[in-house]
XYZ file of C-alpha atoms in Angstrom:
760
model
C 206.913 84.346 74.590
C 210.510 84.941 73.577
C 212.866 81.942 73.597
C 215.183 81.534 76.592
C 218.259 82.373 74.528
C 216.702 85.464 72.978
C 215.272 86.507 76.378
C 218.668 86.085 78.009
C 220.369 88.006 75.204
C 217.822 90.797 75.424
C 218.111 90.863 79.261
C 221.881 91.021 79.159
C 222.132 93.547 76.311
C 219.345 95.834 77.426
C 220.719 99.338 77.934
C 218.101 100.101 80.587
C 218.533 98.893 84.208
C 215.943 96.168 84.884
C 215.171 93.768 87.718
C 212.617 91.168 88.775
C 211.021 91.437 92.269
C 208.712 89.044 94.028
C 205.632 89.775 96.042
C 207.782 90.632 99.096
C 209.804 93.223 97.148
C 212.961 91.070 97.032
C 215.109 91.185 93.911
C 215.098 87.775 92.254
C 217.272 88.899 89.296
C 219.072 92.025 88.078
C 220.493 92.662 84.646
C 224.049 93.957 84.170
C 222.852 97.548 83.672
C 221.162 97.532 87.110
C 224.218 95.917 88.706
C 226.432 98.608 87.202
C 224.134 101.342 88.427
C 224.060 99.834 91.947
C 227.833 99.119 91.914
C 227.313 95.484 92.923
C 227.443 92.147 91.065
C 224.100 90.723 90.070
C 224.546 87.748 92.463
C 224.895 90.060 95.461
C 221.714 91.917 94.544
C 219.677 88.714 94.307
C 217.607 88.112 97.434
C 217.968 91.654 98.771
C 215.020 94.059 99.095
C 214.908 96.510 96.200
C 213.933 99.268 98.644
C 217.507 99.131 100.087
C 218.729 100.677 96.836
C 216.496 103.718 97.398
C 216.999 106.659 99.709
C 214.750 106.462 102.797
C 212.577 109.410 101.704
C 211.427 107.566 98.558
C 210.714 104.131 100.027
C 207.095 105.025 100.827
C 206.622 106.466 97.333
C 207.871 103.205 95.846
C 205.597 101.210 98.176
C 202.521 103.157 97.074
C 203.384 102.706 93.368
C 203.848 98.955 93.914
C 200.347 98.478 95.344
C 198.679 98.784 91.930
C 198.649 96.338 89.067
C 201.286 98.546 87.446
C 202.934 101.642 88.742
C 205.241 104.514 87.992
C 207.138 106.890 90.290
C 210.257 109.039 90.459
C 212.773 108.057 93.118
C 216.406 108.636 94.088
C 218.757 105.639 93.908
C 221.936 105.079 95.944
C 224.678 105.015 93.326
C 227.908 103.091 93.720
C 229.848 106.225 93.060
C 228.899 109.841 93.251
C 225.660 111.413 94.420
C 222.201 109.853 94.330
C 220.553 109.556 90.930
C 216.929 110.565 90.208
C 215.245 107.926 88.097
C 211.785 107.149 86.792
C 210.789 103.753 87.995
C 208.234 101.765 85.972
C 206.670 98.766 87.770
C 205.277 96.139 85.434
C 202.374 93.778 85.941
C 202.897 90.612 87.968
C 203.553 87.431 85.931
C 203.914 83.854 87.139
C 207.430 82.482 86.561
C 208.337 79.018 87.991
C 205.506 79.305 90.507
C 206.429 82.826 91.685
C 204.585 86.078 90.935
C 207.329 88.357 89.619
C 207.146 92.017 88.520
C 209.536 93.750 86.128
C 211.186 96.931 87.383
C 212.531 99.236 84.659
C 214.583 102.318 85.434
C 214.000 104.576 82.433
C 215.342 107.937 83.507
C 218.636 107.199 85.175
C 221.113 110.081 85.066
C 224.781 110.469 85.638
C 227.285 107.767 84.920
C 224.581 105.116 84.547
C 222.398 107.010 81.952
C 220.942 104.924 79.165
C 222.129 105.414 75.514
C 220.023 107.359 72.924
C 218.739 104.176 71.396
C 216.972 103.149 74.587
C 213.625 101.507 74.577
C 211.716 104.621 75.495
C 213.026 106.502 72.497
C 212.429 103.443 70.340
C 208.783 103.182 71.370
C 208.195 106.932 71.128
C 208.810 107.014 67.384
C 205.690 107.718 65.259
C 206.860 105.482 62.450
C 207.102 101.750 62.816
C 210.628 100.346 63.287
C 211.660 96.699 62.985
C 215.163 95.298 63.692
C 216.463 92.422 61.626
C 219.577 90.328 62.314
C 222.019 89.196 59.636
C 219.843 86.159 58.891
C 216.929 88.477 58.142
C 215.134 87.394 61.269
C 213.061 89.947 63.151
C 214.657 90.705 66.487
C 212.365 93.436 67.804
C 209.710 95.964 66.817
C 208.744 99.216 68.455
C 205.293 100.116 69.748
C 204.262 101.869 66.504
C 205.218 98.795 64.460
C 203.293 96.515 66.785
C 200.247 98.813 66.523
C 200.318 98.798 62.714
C 200.745 95.020 62.614
C 198.057 94.499 65.268
C 200.408 92.904 67.811
C 200.372 93.153 71.595
C 203.422 94.181 73.660
C 204.095 90.633 74.788
C 203.553 88.768 71.526
C 206.326 86.977 69.671
C 207.225 89.525 67.035
C 209.652 87.257 65.257
C 207.241 84.401 64.629
C 204.288 86.590 63.658
C 206.323 88.879 61.411
C 207.856 85.829 59.801
C 204.390 84.571 58.937
C 203.412 88.007 57.643
C 206.348 88.074 55.293
C 204.916 85.261 53.276
C 201.913 87.464 52.387
C 203.811 90.561 51.289
C 202.657 92.100 47.931
C 203.660 95.116 45.913
C 201.466 98.120 45.176
C 200.086 96.409 42.058
C 198.856 93.438 44.077
C 201.538 91.055 42.827
C 203.358 88.822 45.339
C 206.680 90.367 46.408
C 209.528 87.805 46.392
C 212.280 88.014 48.977
C 214.779 89.485 46.547
C 212.549 92.543 46.021
C 212.003 93.283 49.683
C 213.855 96.368 50.957
C 215.485 94.563 53.921
C 216.964 91.906 51.623
C 218.190 94.531 49.172
C 220.204 96.369 51.846
C 221.460 93.181 53.527
C 222.114 90.965 50.508
C 221.840 93.250 47.502
C 224.417 95.722 48.673
C 222.185 98.771 48.338
C 222.985 101.576 50.839
C 219.258 102.053 51.382
C 216.073 100.739 49.874
C 212.588 102.229 49.564
C 209.417 100.576 48.360
C 205.685 100.103 48.998
C 204.806 96.812 50.661
C 201.304 95.475 51.272
C 200.917 92.977 54.129
C 197.971 91.083 55.613
C 197.823 91.526 59.373
C 196.002 89.085 61.671
C 193.666 91.639 63.208
C 193.777 94.790 61.016
C 193.594 93.206 57.601
C 195.459 94.603 54.593
C 197.917 97.395 55.405
C 199.780 99.567 52.899
C 203.304 100.457 54.110
C 205.802 102.929 52.702
C 209.090 101.141 53.709
C 212.668 102.446 54.134
C 215.491 99.971 55.004
C 219.026 100.857 56.266
C 221.872 98.440 57.104
C 223.448 98.482 60.624
C 226.872 97.336 61.718
C 225.485 95.555 64.777
C 222.061 94.565 65.946
C 222.551 96.282 69.250
C 223.616 99.535 67.629
C 227.102 99.326 68.933
C 226.400 96.745 71.620
C 228.289 93.971 69.817
C 225.372 91.889 68.497
C 226.579 91.559 64.916
C 225.373 93.117 61.614
C 221.675 93.678 60.875
C 219.194 96.158 59.424
C 216.583 98.543 60.673
C 213.413 98.936 58.635
C 211.204 101.943 59.264
C 207.786 102.276 57.679
C 204.771 104.548 57.569
C 201.292 103.063 57.382
C 199.413 105.063 54.715
C 196.490 102.653 54.418
C 194.028 105.165 55.830
C 195.415 107.926 53.591
C 195.196 105.660 50.576
C 191.639 104.630 51.434
C 190.715 108.270 51.936
C 192.342 109.261 48.634
C 190.690 106.355 46.873
C 187.371 107.279 48.456
C 187.937 110.875 47.376
C 188.745 109.763 43.838
C 185.702 107.505 43.829
C 183.588 110.380 45.111
C 184.991 112.682 42.467
C 184.374 110.063 39.801
C 180.840 109.521 41.050
C 180.292 113.277 41.089
C 181.651 113.553 37.567
C 179.535 110.645 36.316
C 176.453 111.991 38.093
C 177.101 115.506 36.834
C 177.683 114.428 33.244
C 174.428 112.468 33.184
C 172.354 114.948 35.176
C 169.660 116.801 33.272
C 170.147 119.974 35.328
C 173.131 122.286 35.386
C 175.331 121.712 38.475
C 178.084 124.116 39.480
C 180.539 124.866 42.295
C 182.405 128.147 42.661
C 184.706 129.916 45.093
C 182.685 132.833 46.544
C 185.809 134.707 47.592
C 187.447 134.813 44.168
C 184.221 134.395 42.138
C 185.967 131.665 40.153
C 184.090 128.721 38.740
C 185.469 125.406 39.964
C 183.068 122.953 38.310
C 180.135 122.912 35.912
C 178.659 119.864 34.232
C 177.792 119.263 30.582
C 174.133 120.225 31.076
C 175.173 123.900 30.825
C 176.175 123.533 27.173
C 173.009 121.548 26.462
C 170.648 124.119 28.043
C 172.492 127.369 27.260
C 173.676 126.144 23.850
C 177.055 127.799 24.569
C 180.507 126.401 25.479
C 181.372 126.291 29.181
C 185.056 127.265 28.772
C 184.458 131.076 28.937
C 182.816 130.634 32.372
C 186.115 129.500 33.894
C 187.759 132.691 32.554
C 185.035 135.069 33.742
C 181.975 133.920 35.663
C 179.965 136.925 34.378
C 179.851 135.235 30.941
C 176.976 133.051 32.157
C 174.748 136.157 32.001
C 175.389 136.480 28.259
C 172.438 134.297 27.314
C 170.065 135.623 29.982
C 167.227 137.785 28.706
C 168.157 141.487 29.139
C 164.924 142.097 31.026
C 165.884 139.390 33.591
C 169.652 139.913 33.703
C 169.938 142.487 36.518
C 167.373 140.738 38.692
C 169.158 137.389 38.391
C 172.587 138.922 39.020
C 171.320 140.698 42.142
C 169.760 137.464 43.433
C 173.027 135.542 42.952
C 175.053 138.239 44.728
C 172.622 138.378 47.659
C 173.527 134.861 48.833
C 174.526 134.963 52.515
C 176.333 132.262 54.536
C 173.042 131.328 56.149
C 170.761 131.514 53.132
C 170.057 130.489 49.565
C 168.696 132.138 46.456
C 166.260 131.053 43.771
C 165.282 132.836 40.564
C 163.434 132.034 37.342
C 164.565 133.662 34.143
C 164.735 133.301 30.385
C 167.769 132.196 28.383
C 168.116 132.879 24.656
C 170.178 130.239 22.896
C 172.319 131.054 19.829
C 169.988 128.877 17.723
C 167.138 131.287 18.474
C 165.287 129.034 20.917
C 164.233 130.494 24.265
C 164.220 128.349 27.406
C 162.966 129.076 30.911
C 165.458 128.301 33.707
C 165.010 127.995 37.470
C 168.346 128.705 39.170
C 169.196 127.847 42.784
C 172.269 128.556 44.889
C 173.297 127.414 48.371
C 176.446 127.567 50.559
C 178.792 124.672 51.397
C 180.488 124.788 54.807
C 183.786 123.354 56.083
C 184.265 121.591 59.428
C 184.670 124.958 61.181
C 181.237 126.121 60.015
C 182.602 128.657 57.544
C 181.222 128.969 54.005
C 183.867 127.377 51.801
C 182.107 127.070 48.463
C 178.876 128.040 46.787
C 177.046 125.399 44.795
C 173.842 125.382 42.866
C 171.801 124.098 39.987
C 169.904 125.404 36.987
C 166.853 123.501 35.808
C 165.227 123.757 32.391
C 161.602 124.494 33.302
C 160.442 125.301 29.770
C 158.104 122.266 29.757
C 156.811 123.307 33.197
C 156.191 126.844 31.965
C 154.514 125.459 28.851
C 152.369 123.210 31.036
C 151.486 126.174 33.259
C 150.601 128.186 30.164
C 148.440 125.304 28.957
C 146.803 125.107 32.374
C 146.158 128.843 32.321
C 144.783 128.565 28.807
C 142.690 125.596 29.893
C 141.412 127.581 32.878
C 140.612 130.589 30.706
C 138.961 128.339 28.151
C 136.920 126.656 30.880
C 135.896 130.018 32.316
C 135.099 131.289 28.841
C 133.059 128.165 28.150
C 131.226 128.580 31.437
C 130.377 132.162 30.528
C 129.276 131.084 27.068
C 127.134 128.315 28.527
C 125.692 130.710 31.107
C 124.861 133.341 28.477
C 123.943 131.036 25.601
C 120.514 131.663 24.094
C 119.561 128.038 24.663
C 120.504 125.137 26.919
C 123.812 123.311 26.455
C 123.555 119.538 26.703
C 125.365 116.238 26.277
C 122.953 113.423 25.489
C 124.101 109.790 25.314
C 122.222 107.060 23.493
C 123.149 103.432 24.069
C 123.060 100.772 21.330
C 119.785 99.444 22.792
C 118.086 102.767 22.031
C 117.843 104.074 25.582
C 119.218 107.531 26.208
C 120.240 109.731 29.136
C 121.744 113.152 29.692
C 125.370 113.289 30.877
C 125.435 117.083 31.111
C 122.933 119.930 30.966
C 123.175 123.621 31.743
C 120.756 125.221 34.176
C 118.848 126.835 31.318
C 117.426 123.447 30.346
C 114.810 123.657 33.096
C 113.036 126.464 31.227
C 112.901 124.260 28.110
C 112.179 120.738 29.324
C 110.665 121.527 32.730
C 113.241 119.362 34.587
C 116.161 120.584 36.711
C 119.595 119.964 35.137
C 120.906 118.014 38.140
C 117.861 115.771 38.295
C 118.003 115.276 34.548
C 121.543 113.858 34.829
C 121.341 112.026 38.162
C 118.028 110.312 37.363
C 119.153 109.376 33.825
C 115.968 110.773 32.283
C 115.607 109.987 28.590
C 114.800 112.858 26.236
C 112.174 110.787 24.426
C 110.222 110.472 27.687
C 109.812 114.255 27.776
C 108.880 114.747 24.106
C 105.304 114.990 22.849
C 104.124 111.458 21.938
C 103.316 112.498 18.371
C 106.930 113.710 17.841
C 108.781 110.737 19.376
C 108.959 108.503 16.264
C 110.329 111.305 14.082
C 112.812 112.358 16.813
C 114.101 108.796 17.303
C 114.467 108.442 13.524
C 116.462 111.677 13.311
C 118.790 110.470 16.100
C 119.364 107.170 14.288
C 120.118 108.965 11.032
C 122.593 111.334 12.711
C 124.372 108.444 14.459
C 124.545 106.405 11.253
C 126.049 109.124 9.061
C 127.979 110.918 11.810
C 126.430 114.190 10.785
C 124.795 117.010 12.692
C 121.558 116.340 14.510
C 119.008 118.997 13.612
C 115.516 118.363 14.868
C 112.402 120.160 16.076
C 110.066 118.687 18.662
C 107.425 119.691 21.157
C 107.562 119.312 24.925
C 104.218 119.374 26.775
C 104.626 121.403 29.939
C 102.272 122.409 32.678
C 101.105 124.973 33.606
C 102.637 127.241 30.927
C 101.677 125.007 28.045
C 103.515 123.370 25.202
C 107.025 124.460 24.192
C 108.620 123.977 20.796
C 112.335 123.011 20.966
C 114.986 123.000 18.253
C 118.067 120.756 18.664
C 121.505 121.566 17.179
C 124.080 118.896 18.121
C 127.064 116.974 16.781
C 127.486 113.237 17.512
C 130.631 111.558 18.891
C 130.853 107.761 18.911
C 132.335 106.283 22.098
C 134.420 103.103 22.410
C 131.497 101.188 23.928
C 129.382 101.829 20.824
C 127.232 104.531 22.365
C 126.818 107.921 20.706
C 126.967 111.225 22.561
C 125.474 114.385 21.073
C 126.949 117.700 22.262
C 125.084 120.873 21.391
C 122.218 123.265 22.157
C 118.495 123.136 22.722
C 116.786 126.379 21.702
C 113.262 127.384 22.632
C 111.628 128.354 19.338
C 108.074 128.557 20.616
C 107.809 132.286 19.978
C 109.621 131.908 16.676
C 107.235 129.160 15.625
C 104.284 131.398 16.488
C 105.908 134.207 14.541
C 106.524 131.880 11.587
C 102.903 130.848 11.617
C 101.873 134.467 11.766
C 104.287 135.304 8.952
C 102.916 132.421 6.897
C 99.463 133.794 7.385
C 100.656 137.269 6.462
C 102.460 135.845 3.434
C 99.318 134.215 2.245
C 97.474 137.497 2.693
C 100.309 139.376 0.999
C 100.349 136.955 -1.890
C 96.662 137.618 -2.340
C 97.274 141.348 -2.282
C 100.211 141.026 -4.678
C 98.036 139.053 -7.047
C 95.450 141.797 -6.890
C 98.036 144.528 -7.399
C 99.641 142.579 -10.227
C 96.310 142.350 -11.948
C 95.846 146.072 -11.439
C 99.348 146.764 -12.791
C 98.691 144.577 -15.772
C 95.522 146.564 -16.437
C 97.449 149.806 -16.002
C 100.103 148.503 -18.336
C 97.539 147.716 -20.948
C 96.057 151.171 -20.432
C 99.549 152.672 -20.851
C 100.086 150.744 -24.034
C 96.683 151.956 -25.243
C 97.670 155.508 -24.227
C 100.954 155.193 -26.073
C 99.139 153.958 -29.141
C 96.734 156.913 -28.852
C 99.646 159.326 -28.475
C 101.446 157.883 -31.457
C 98.362 157.850 -33.648
C 95.642 160.083 -32.308
C 97.873 162.977 -31.172
C 100.146 162.885 -34.196
C 97.238 162.783 -36.665
C 96.161 166.412 -35.941
C 99.813 167.444 -36.043
C 100.136 165.938 -39.471
C 97.039 167.914 -40.576
C 98.394 171.142 -39.111
C 101.727 170.557 -40.744
C 100.092 169.738 -44.106
C 97.776 172.747 -44.131
C 100.598 175.046 -43.057
C 102.689 173.740 -45.952
C 99.769 174.388 -48.399
C 99.268 177.823 -46.918
C 102.929 178.622 -47.381
C 103.190 177.226 -50.905
C 99.811 178.262 -52.410
C 99.057 181.499 -50.653
C 102.460 182.900 -49.764
C 101.997 185.745 -52.239
C 98.900 187.029 -50.500
C 100.585 186.966 -47.059
C 102.641 189.757 -45.771
C 105.896 189.253 -43.888
C 104.160 188.873 -40.560
C 101.806 186.209 -41.992
C 104.686 184.270 -43.460
C 106.427 184.491 -40.036
C 103.360 183.078 -38.331
C 103.175 180.212 -40.833
C 106.853 179.483 -40.246
C 106.318 179.426 -36.450
C 103.346 177.081 -36.866
C 105.481 174.634 -38.849
C 108.370 174.785 -36.319
C 105.987 174.295 -33.428
C 104.436 171.327 -35.238
C 107.858 169.766 -35.769
C 108.829 170.415 -32.120
C 105.530 168.908 -30.955
C 106.134 165.819 -33.101
C 109.641 165.396 -31.749
C 108.390 165.854 -28.184
C 105.746 163.170 -28.763
C 108.413 160.836 -30.201
C 110.679 161.415 -27.180
C 107.815 160.850 -24.758
C 107.023 157.593 -26.505
C 110.679 156.602 -26.296
C 110.807 157.414 -22.543
C 107.558 155.490 -22.045
C 108.962 152.449 -23.819
C 112.078 152.541 -21.649
C 110.049 152.886 -18.468
C 107.638 150.098 -19.408
C 110.324 147.842 -20.711
C 111.480 144.745 -18.845
C 115.115 144.387 -19.886
C 116.748 140.967 -20.004
C 120.259 141.432 -18.684
C 123.113 139.363 -20.087
C 126.800 139.610 -20.767
C 127.692 142.233 -23.379
C 130.941 143.111 -25.124
C 131.433 146.908 -24.616
C 133.572 147.299 -27.732
C 130.709 145.911 -29.912
C 128.173 148.284 -28.339
C 130.422 151.343 -28.796
C 131.156 150.279 -32.385
C 127.419 150.111 -33.121
C 126.872 153.611 -31.648
C 129.750 155.272 -33.498
C 128.842 153.591 -36.776
C 125.249 154.852 -36.639
C 126.476 158.396 -35.933
C 129.391 158.388 -38.367
C 127.609 160.486 -41.054
C 126.496 163.162 -38.593
C 129.948 163.333 -37.031
C 131.583 163.722 -40.400
C 129.157 166.408 -41.569
C 129.652 168.348 -38.326
C 133.435 168.080 -38.602
C 133.751 166.483 -35.179
C 136.950 164.647 -34.201
C 135.949 161.362 -32.512
C 138.345 159.370 -30.296
C 137.452 155.863 -29.075
C 139.224 154.214 -26.033
C 138.157 150.688 -25.091
C 139.836 148.237 -22.684
C 139.894 144.883 -24.473
C 138.350 141.737 -23.043
C 135.689 143.368 -20.878
C 132.225 141.906 -20.427
C 129.432 143.866 -18.765
C 126.013 142.848 -17.522
C 123.311 144.823 -19.336
C 120.848 145.063 -22.223
C 122.194 145.761 -25.709
C 119.328 147.954 -26.908
C 119.131 149.966 -23.666
C 122.951 150.546 -23.570
C 122.994 151.605 -27.256
C 120.084 153.984 -26.590
C 121.848 155.555 -23.593
C 125.224 155.979 -25.333
C 123.592 157.350 -28.509
C 121.701 159.960 -26.481
C 124.924 160.981 -24.759
C 126.703 161.173 -28.128
C 123.852 163.269 -29.591
C 124.062 165.503 -26.511
C 127.802 165.978 -27.089
C 127.194 166.792 -30.794
C 124.622 169.394 -29.819
C 126.699 171.194 -27.205
C 129.964 171.278 -29.195
C 128.308 173.334 -31.897
C 130.038 176.654 -32.354
C 133.469 175.416 -31.158
C 136.417 175.935 -33.479
C 137.681 172.358 -33.134
C 134.875 170.091 -32.076
C 136.112 166.934 -30.291
C 134.302 164.031 -28.661
C 135.745 161.022 -26.833
C 133.846 157.794 -26.097
C 135.281 154.842 -24.235
C 135.126 152.240 -21.473
C 137.596 150.778 -18.952
C 137.595 148.503 -15.878
C 136.906 150.156 -12.511
C 137.134 147.413 -9.870
C 134.090 145.149 -10.211
C 132.445 147.539 -12.720
C 132.905 148.846 -16.227
C 132.947 152.646 -16.590
C 131.663 154.153 -19.877
C 132.186 157.816 -20.653
C 131.349 160.393 -23.356
C 133.504 163.515 -23.131
C 133.137 166.722 -25.223
C 134.798 170.123 -25.393
C 131.505 172.074 -25.519
C 130.390 174.931 -23.319
C 129.680 172.688 -20.272
C 127.318 173.516 -17.393
C 127.317 174.638 -13.800
C 127.522 171.607 -11.420
C 124.847 173.209 -9.246
C 122.351 171.984 -11.821
C 123.773 168.441 -12.031
C 120.695 166.616 -10.746
C 118.316 168.856 -12.692
C 119.639 167.925 -16.149
C 118.588 164.260 -15.675
C 114.981 165.204 -14.910
C 112.425 164.982 -17.727
C 111.670 168.242 -19.586
C 114.431 170.050 -17.649
C 116.636 172.299 -19.790
C 119.466 174.693 -18.994
C 119.448 176.512 -22.353
C 116.897 178.062 -24.677
C 115.489 176.026 -27.550
C 116.625 178.742 -29.944
C 120.239 178.218 -28.778
C 120.282 174.430 -28.436
C 117.264 172.552 -29.821
C 115.836 169.666 -27.852
C 112.957 168.434 -25.736
C 114.665 167.898 -22.355
C 113.909 164.173 -22.463
C 117.203 162.715 -23.768
C 119.175 162.650 -20.456
C 116.069 161.428 -18.586
C 115.946 158.501 -21.047
C 119.653 157.835 -20.354
C 119.129 157.714 -16.565
C 116.011 155.527 -16.863
C 117.728 153.054 -19.234
C 120.839 152.781 -16.978
C 118.742 152.296 -13.825
C 116.846 149.467 -15.563
C 120.257 147.782 -16.113
C 121.110 148.172 -12.370
C 123.737 150.810 -13.094
C 124.140 154.496 -12.390
C 124.991 157.632 -14.405
C 126.391 161.067 -13.549
C 128.260 163.972 -15.122
C 131.276 166.153 -14.372
C 131.491 169.611 -15.966
C 132.469 173.224 -15.640
C 131.297 176.248 -17.602
C 133.410 176.700 -20.738
C 135.403 173.483 -20.069
C 133.202 170.812 -21.654
C 131.421 167.971 -19.931
C 131.964 164.256 -19.288
C 129.012 161.902 -18.814
C 129.601 158.522 -17.106
C 127.703 155.233 -17.089
C 128.710 152.533 -14.586
C 127.550 148.928 -15.088
C 128.592 145.764 -13.204
C 131.008 143.401 -14.882
C 129.544 140.126 -16.035
C 130.412 137.131 -13.807
C 132.153 134.378 -15.843
C 130.041 131.260 -16.262
């Protein structure tokens, strides 16, 4: 409660008419303002009913307002001078004073000569900002309703004492204690400043810490012209809630920034009306590999890294966002470093308090690992399906067979095809832990167990053959192909195939029997061939001796006939003798060529590496005299370093026959020329003998290599028709081939192709 002196001063100086009435409605006291309004001294008003001051029509209205705890009504008051005044009467709550229940009557809307000044209490309490009056001693005299609300004070509390206590806890905006000399009210009262502004933080009893933006002004008198002496009025605005909201906003923004900077996904906020980017976190530069600054200039720049095939689809999805919906799209982004990443983008609207879409926000997630995992899953699925198809179509039965360190074994997997091999269903084989050795023929078990031990010891493939007795279709022969894998528990698991080789084993036995029979037949045929060979050798000996002996006699007698009896022969007789001698010579040469062909055919050449240049040198050296006498120009072309696989004697024989053939068919040419050489042709060596003779028609190509086949008369080109047959036979025996290329009048080229020798 206010002190008696201050209460009396306030009562006397109050600009509003006020009075105290008891329960009977009698005035117990009236302040000077009420006495002036009524035109009577305060002593005369004391003890009189307040209703006498009202016009009769308003007495009942006053009575009704007075029945409540508090009341308010508008009444007309008899004025001392002039007409009645309409006032607003406020009836306060009853309070006990000196044993009497008294109520305060306040006339707040008096008009006319008794109107209250502008600084009345109603105006004072209606201000939104807090206002506190100080006297010259810097004591708080009064505070308006807003100030009391900020400081957490009731209407009846002692403002001076509470505010005085609050002053001791005043701090500045930095949290430092604020001494008296820095307070705005002191600066205008004692510091001489015309006005003072500052931020003051006070601790209130019920509302805690309050932040006040304070403005102090000096006054000439406390009563604002009512003669109470100098003072100051301090107005303030409580911005604690604003500050807390701003601080909360800053904290939220800081949290958003910290969260965004550490988030793995791209986060963005944009204005959908202007299509301007407002925020994007650092994850954009990490995922896109591009700076974020161009996005704030033009939002379309974010499409720069999007794959061209996805760009339009993603742009359309982003533009299709409606106030009630979202969008989601997956697309590819190509980074400047060449790496491609998969991104899942999402967008959603943000609404204000009125339910209108204010912003659009979203995220972009790097789903490259997810896509890679999906690809791996797809590949795994395809691989599994492929494996299932392979297992289903495999020629044998797929199995996984485990063998424990104690020697016992069991199947952990088996395809359905195993039933046809072992006679046990795959599911039963696994579920019942049936050991393979229990199904194998007793005679094969020791060898099978030994093969398993050997495979486990060396970690190599398990290849084994065993029999499985089955009823009623008899015994089956099984071949195992498996690879071992050692498990952590010491057991070994073989993964592989079982193949039914029963039919193959029967076929092998049949083949073995046939081989034995064939070997017997080959031995018989070999003996026959050996006999034939001996007969051929005997025939060759007979040809070389028995057939040539009569020829020698014919030739000798024809010579004697020509030399001793030429004078007694006429021209026709001498011609006949000459023909006999030529026929004898031709017959001898034919026999020699046949013997040569026979030797080539019967021969068993031993093939080895040969140097082509040495072979060609031997051929040209042996024919040098004939070439010189015939006036033939010989050109030799040999690739150095070649080695062919052949027989020296057979190759010399073939090349010499081809060279003799070229000598024969260049006869009659003005400039006879022959070329012999060899060069590499892939994995072979290609020999050739080329001449500029008359050549032949290619229609007869195959015919010229047949024995006794000739394209020209003996009178034109002598010969037996065996030379080229010898060439073909010798080359075939060396696993080569020979052919010719020619045209009539353009010479001929004969080729021999032999494989190159493989280096040792």
